[in-house]
CSV table of C-alpha atoms and ligand atoms in Angstrom, one decimal:
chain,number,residue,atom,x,y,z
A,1,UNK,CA,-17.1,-41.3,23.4
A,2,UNK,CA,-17.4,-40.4,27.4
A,3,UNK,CA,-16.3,-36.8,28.2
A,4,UNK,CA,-15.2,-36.1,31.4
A,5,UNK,CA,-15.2,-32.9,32.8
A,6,UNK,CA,-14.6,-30.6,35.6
A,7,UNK,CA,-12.6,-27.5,37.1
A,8,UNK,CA,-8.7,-28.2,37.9
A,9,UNK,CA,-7.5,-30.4,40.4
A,10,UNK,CA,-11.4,-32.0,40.9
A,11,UNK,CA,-9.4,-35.4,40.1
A,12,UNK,CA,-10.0,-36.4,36.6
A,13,UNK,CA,-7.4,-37.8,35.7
A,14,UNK,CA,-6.8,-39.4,38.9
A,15,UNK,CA,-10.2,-40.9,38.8
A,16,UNK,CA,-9.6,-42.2,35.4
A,17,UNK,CA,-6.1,-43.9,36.0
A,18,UNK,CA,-8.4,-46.0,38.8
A,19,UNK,CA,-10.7,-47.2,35.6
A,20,UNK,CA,-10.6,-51.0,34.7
A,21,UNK,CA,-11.7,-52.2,31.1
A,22,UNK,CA,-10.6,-51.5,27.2
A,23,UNK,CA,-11.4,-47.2,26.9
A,24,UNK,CA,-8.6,-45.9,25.9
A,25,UNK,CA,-8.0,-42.5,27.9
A,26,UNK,CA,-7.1,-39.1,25.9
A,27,UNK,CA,-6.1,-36.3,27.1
A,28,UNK,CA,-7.2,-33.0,26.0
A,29,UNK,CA,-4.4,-30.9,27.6
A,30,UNK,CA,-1.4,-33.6,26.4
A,31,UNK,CA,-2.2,-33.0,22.8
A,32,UNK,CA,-3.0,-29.1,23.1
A,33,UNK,CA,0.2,-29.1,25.0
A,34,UNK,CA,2.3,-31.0,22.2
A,35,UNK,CA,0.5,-28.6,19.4
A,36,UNK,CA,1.7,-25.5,21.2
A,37,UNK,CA,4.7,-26.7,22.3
A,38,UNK,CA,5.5,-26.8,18.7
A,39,UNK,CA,3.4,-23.8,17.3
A,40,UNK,CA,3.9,-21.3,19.9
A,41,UNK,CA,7.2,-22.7,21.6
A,42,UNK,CA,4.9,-22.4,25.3
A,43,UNK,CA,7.2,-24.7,28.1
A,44,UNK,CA,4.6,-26.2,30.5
A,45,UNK,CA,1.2,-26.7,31.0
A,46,UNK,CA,0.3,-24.0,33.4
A,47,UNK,CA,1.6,-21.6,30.6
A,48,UNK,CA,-1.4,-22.7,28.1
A,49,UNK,CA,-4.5,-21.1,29.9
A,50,UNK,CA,-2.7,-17.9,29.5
A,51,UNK,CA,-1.8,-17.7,25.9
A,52,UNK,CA,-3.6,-15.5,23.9
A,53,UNK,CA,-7.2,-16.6,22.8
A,54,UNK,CA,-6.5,-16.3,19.1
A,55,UNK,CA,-3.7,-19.1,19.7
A,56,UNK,CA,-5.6,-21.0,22.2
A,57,UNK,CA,-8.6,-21.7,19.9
A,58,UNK,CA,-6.2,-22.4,16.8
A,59,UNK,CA,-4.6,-25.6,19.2
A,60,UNK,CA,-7.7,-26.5,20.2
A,61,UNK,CA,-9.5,-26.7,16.8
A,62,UNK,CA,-6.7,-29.1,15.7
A,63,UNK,CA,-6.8,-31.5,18.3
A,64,UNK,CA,-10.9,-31.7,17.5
A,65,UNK,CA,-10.3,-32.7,14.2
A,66,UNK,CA,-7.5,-35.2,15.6
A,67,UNK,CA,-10.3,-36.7,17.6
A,68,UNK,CA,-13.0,-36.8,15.1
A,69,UNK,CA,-10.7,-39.1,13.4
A,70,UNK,CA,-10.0,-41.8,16.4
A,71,UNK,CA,-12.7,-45.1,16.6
A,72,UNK,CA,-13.1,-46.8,19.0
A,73,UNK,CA,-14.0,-47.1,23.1
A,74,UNK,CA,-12.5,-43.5,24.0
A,75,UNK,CA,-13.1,-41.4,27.5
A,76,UNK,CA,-12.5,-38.0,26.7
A,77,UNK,CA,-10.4,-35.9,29.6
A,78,UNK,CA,-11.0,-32.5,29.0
A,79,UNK,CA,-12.3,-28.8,30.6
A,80,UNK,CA,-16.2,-27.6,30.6
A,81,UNK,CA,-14.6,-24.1,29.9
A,82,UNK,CA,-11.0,-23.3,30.6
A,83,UNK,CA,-10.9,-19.6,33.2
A,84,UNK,CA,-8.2,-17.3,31.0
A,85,UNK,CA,-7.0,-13.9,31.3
A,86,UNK,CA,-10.1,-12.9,28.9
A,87,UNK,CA,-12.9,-14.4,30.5
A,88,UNK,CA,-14.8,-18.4,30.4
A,89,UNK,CA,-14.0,-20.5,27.1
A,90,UNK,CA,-15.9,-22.8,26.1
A,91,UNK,CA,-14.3,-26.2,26.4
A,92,UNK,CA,-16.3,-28.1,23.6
A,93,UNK,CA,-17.9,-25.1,21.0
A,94,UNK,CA,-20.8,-26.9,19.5
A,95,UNK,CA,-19.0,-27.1,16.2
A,96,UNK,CA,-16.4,-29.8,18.1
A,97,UNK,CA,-19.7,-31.6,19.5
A,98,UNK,CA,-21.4,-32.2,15.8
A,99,UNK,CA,-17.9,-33.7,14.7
A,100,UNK,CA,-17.8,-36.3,17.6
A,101,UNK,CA,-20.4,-39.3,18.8
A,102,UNK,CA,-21.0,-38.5,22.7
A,103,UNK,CA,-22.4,-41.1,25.1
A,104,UNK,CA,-22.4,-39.0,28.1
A,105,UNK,CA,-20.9,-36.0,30.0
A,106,UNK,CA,-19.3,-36.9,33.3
A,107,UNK,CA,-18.6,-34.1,35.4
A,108,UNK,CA,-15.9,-34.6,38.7
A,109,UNK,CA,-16.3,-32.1,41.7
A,110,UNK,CA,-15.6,-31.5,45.4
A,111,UNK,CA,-16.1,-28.7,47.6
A,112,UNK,CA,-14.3,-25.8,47.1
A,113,UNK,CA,-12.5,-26.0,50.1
A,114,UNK,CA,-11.4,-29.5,48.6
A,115,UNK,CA,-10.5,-28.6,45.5
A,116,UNK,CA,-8.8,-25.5,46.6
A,117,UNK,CA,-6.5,-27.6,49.5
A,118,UNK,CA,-5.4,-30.2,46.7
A,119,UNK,CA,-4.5,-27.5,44.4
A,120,UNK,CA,-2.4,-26.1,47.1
A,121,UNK,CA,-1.1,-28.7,47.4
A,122,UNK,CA,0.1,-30.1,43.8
A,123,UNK,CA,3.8,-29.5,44.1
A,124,UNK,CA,4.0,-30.7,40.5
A,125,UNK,CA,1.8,-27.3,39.5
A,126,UNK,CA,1.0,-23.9,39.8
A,127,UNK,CA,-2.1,-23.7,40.3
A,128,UNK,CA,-4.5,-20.4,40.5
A,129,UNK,CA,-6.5,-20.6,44.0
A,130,UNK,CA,-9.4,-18.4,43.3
A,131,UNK,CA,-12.4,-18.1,41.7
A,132,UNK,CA,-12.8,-21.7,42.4
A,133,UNK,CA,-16.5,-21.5,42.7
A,134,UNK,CA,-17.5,-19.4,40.2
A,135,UNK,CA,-15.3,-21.6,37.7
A,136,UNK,CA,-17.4,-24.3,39.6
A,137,UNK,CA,-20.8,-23.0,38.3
A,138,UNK,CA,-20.2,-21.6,34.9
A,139,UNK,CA,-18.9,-25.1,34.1
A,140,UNK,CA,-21.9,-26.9,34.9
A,141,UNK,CA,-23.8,-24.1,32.8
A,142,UNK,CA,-21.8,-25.1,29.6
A,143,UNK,CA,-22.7,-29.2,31.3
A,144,UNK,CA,-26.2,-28.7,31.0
A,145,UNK,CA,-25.7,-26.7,27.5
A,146,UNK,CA,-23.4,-29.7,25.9
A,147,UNK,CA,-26.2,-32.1,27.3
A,148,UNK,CA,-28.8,-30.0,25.9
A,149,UNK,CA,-26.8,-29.9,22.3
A,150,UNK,CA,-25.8,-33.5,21.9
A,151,UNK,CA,-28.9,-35.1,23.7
A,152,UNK,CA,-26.0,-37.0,26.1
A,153,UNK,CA,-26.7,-37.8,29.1
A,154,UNK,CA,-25.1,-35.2,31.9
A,155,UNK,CA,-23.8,-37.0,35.4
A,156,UNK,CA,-22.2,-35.4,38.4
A,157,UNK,CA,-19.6,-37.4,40.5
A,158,UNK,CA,-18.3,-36.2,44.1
A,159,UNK,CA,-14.7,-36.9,44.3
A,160,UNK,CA,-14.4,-36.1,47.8
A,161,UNK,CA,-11.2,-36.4,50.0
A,162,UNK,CA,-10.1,-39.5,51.0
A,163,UNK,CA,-13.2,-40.9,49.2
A,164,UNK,CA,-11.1,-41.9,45.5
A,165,UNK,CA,-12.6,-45.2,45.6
A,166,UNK,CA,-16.3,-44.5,45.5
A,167,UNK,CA,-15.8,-41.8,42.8
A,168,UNK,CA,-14.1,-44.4,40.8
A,169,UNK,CA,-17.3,-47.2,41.6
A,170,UNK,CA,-19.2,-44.4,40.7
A,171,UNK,CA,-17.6,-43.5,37.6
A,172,UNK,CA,-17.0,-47.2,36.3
A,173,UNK,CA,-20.8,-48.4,36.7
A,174,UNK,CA,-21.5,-45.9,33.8
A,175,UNK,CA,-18.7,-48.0,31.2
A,176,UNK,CA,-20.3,-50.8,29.1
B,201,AP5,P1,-5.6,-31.0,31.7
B,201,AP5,O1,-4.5,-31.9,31.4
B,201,AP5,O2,-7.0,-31.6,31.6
B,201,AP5,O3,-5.5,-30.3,33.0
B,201,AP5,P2,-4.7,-30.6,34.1
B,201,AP5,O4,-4.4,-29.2,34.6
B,201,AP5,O5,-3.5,-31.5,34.0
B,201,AP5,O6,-5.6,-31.4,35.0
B,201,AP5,P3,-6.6,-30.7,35.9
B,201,AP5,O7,-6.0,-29.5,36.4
B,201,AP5,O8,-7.9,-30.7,35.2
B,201,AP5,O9,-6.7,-31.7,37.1
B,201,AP5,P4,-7.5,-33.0,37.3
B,201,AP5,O10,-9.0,-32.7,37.5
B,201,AP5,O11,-7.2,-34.0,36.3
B,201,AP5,O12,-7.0,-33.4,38.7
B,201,AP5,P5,-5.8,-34.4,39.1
B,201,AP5,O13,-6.3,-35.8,38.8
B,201,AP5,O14,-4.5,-34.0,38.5
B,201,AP5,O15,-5.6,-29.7,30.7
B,201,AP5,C1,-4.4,-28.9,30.7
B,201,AP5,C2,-4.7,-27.6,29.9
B,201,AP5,O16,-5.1,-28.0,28.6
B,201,AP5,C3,-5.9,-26.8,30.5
B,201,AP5,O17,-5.5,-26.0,31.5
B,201,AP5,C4,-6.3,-26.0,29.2
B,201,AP5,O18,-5.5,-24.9,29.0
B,201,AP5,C5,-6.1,-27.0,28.1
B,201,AP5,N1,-7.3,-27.8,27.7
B,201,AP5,C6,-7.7,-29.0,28.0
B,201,AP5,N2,-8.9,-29.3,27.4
B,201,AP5,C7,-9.2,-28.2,26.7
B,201,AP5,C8,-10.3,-27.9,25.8
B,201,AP5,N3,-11.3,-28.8,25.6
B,201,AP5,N4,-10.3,-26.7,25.2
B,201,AP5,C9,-9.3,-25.8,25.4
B,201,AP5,N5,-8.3,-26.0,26.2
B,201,AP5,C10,-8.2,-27.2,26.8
B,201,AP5,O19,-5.8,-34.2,40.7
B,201,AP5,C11,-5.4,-33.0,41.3
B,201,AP5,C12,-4.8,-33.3,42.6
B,201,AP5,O20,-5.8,-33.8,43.5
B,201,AP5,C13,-3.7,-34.4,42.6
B,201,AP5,O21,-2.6,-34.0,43.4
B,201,AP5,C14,-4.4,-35.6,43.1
B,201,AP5,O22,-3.5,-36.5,43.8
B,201,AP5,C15,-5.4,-35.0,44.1
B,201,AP5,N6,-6.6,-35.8,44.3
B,201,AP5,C16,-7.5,-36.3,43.3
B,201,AP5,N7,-8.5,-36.9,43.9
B,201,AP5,C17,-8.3,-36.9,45.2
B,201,AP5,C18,-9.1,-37.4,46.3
B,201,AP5,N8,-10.2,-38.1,46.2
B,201,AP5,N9,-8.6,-37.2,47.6
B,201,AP5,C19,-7.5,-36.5,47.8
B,201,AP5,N10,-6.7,-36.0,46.8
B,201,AP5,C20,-7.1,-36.2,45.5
């Protein structure tokens, strides 16, 4: 499994869709989203980061075990830590790492004047606008610590405005 990583609206998933070959591509957030959709009757995605912990870490343990069961060629698209109303969580808790075979970390990033200019302007979200830097560098504390744990390889790509293309080239040279 790949795991790609990085604070929202660095371009994950945007990077991803430009991917060619046979990884399959799961979301994280879509099947947290479905479990508490159903569990905890939340409407939209920008509602999740704010539910209460407790409930948070209950939808997130499922969809680890839902994961430990899929085989194949799978790039992860996920959070290094998600920034809630309590403080950092940790994206991946070791006990989620053990369960899953990890290849490598790939961590997307721009500037923070980038990042916080798309966010802006997502019409599709609503997106929080600050603390974009801190978010920045806890995540790549819990990067090096997920490295550190599963003995994966941890890679920084630049997504950088107007520049899709090379984060993409960049990102695709590290599929087999
Ligand atoms: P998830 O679905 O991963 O989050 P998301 O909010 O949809 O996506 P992101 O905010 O991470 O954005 P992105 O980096 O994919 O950027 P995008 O490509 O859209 O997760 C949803 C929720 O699930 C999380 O908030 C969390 O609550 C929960 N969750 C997920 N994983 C979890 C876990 N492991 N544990 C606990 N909870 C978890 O791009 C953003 C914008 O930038 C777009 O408008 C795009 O067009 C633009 N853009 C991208 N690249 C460029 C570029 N190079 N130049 C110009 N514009 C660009």
């Amino acid at each position: 499994m790949i795991i790609a990583l990085g604070v929202p609206g660095a371009g994950k998933t945007t990077v991803l869709k430009g991917l060619k070959g046979d990884y399959e591509v799961v979301n994280y957030g879509d099947l947290m989203l479905e479990v508490e959709k159903r569990e905890f009757g939340i409407k939209d995605r920008d509602e999740m980061r704010k539910l209460p912990i407790e409930k948070q870490k209950l939808a997130q343990k499922m969809v680890a075990e839902t994961l430990a069961k899929m085989d194949g060629k799978v790039i992860l698209d996920t959070h290094c830590s998600v920034a809630t109303p309590s403080g950092y969580y940790p994206g991946l808790p070791f006990e989620f790492l053990k369960l899953w075979n990890v290849d490598a970390l790939v961590y997307v990033t721009a500037s923070v004047e980038e990042l916080k200019e798309r966010r802006q302007n997502d019409p599709t979200r609503k997106r929080d606008v600050d603390d974009i830097a801190l978010h920045d560098e806890m995540n790549k504390a819990y990067l090096a610590a997920y490295s550190a744990f599963t003995g994966a390889p941890a890679v920084v790509i630049y997504n950088r405005n107007g520049k899709l293309e090379e984060a993409v080239a960049k990102f695709q040279s590290l599929l087999k």
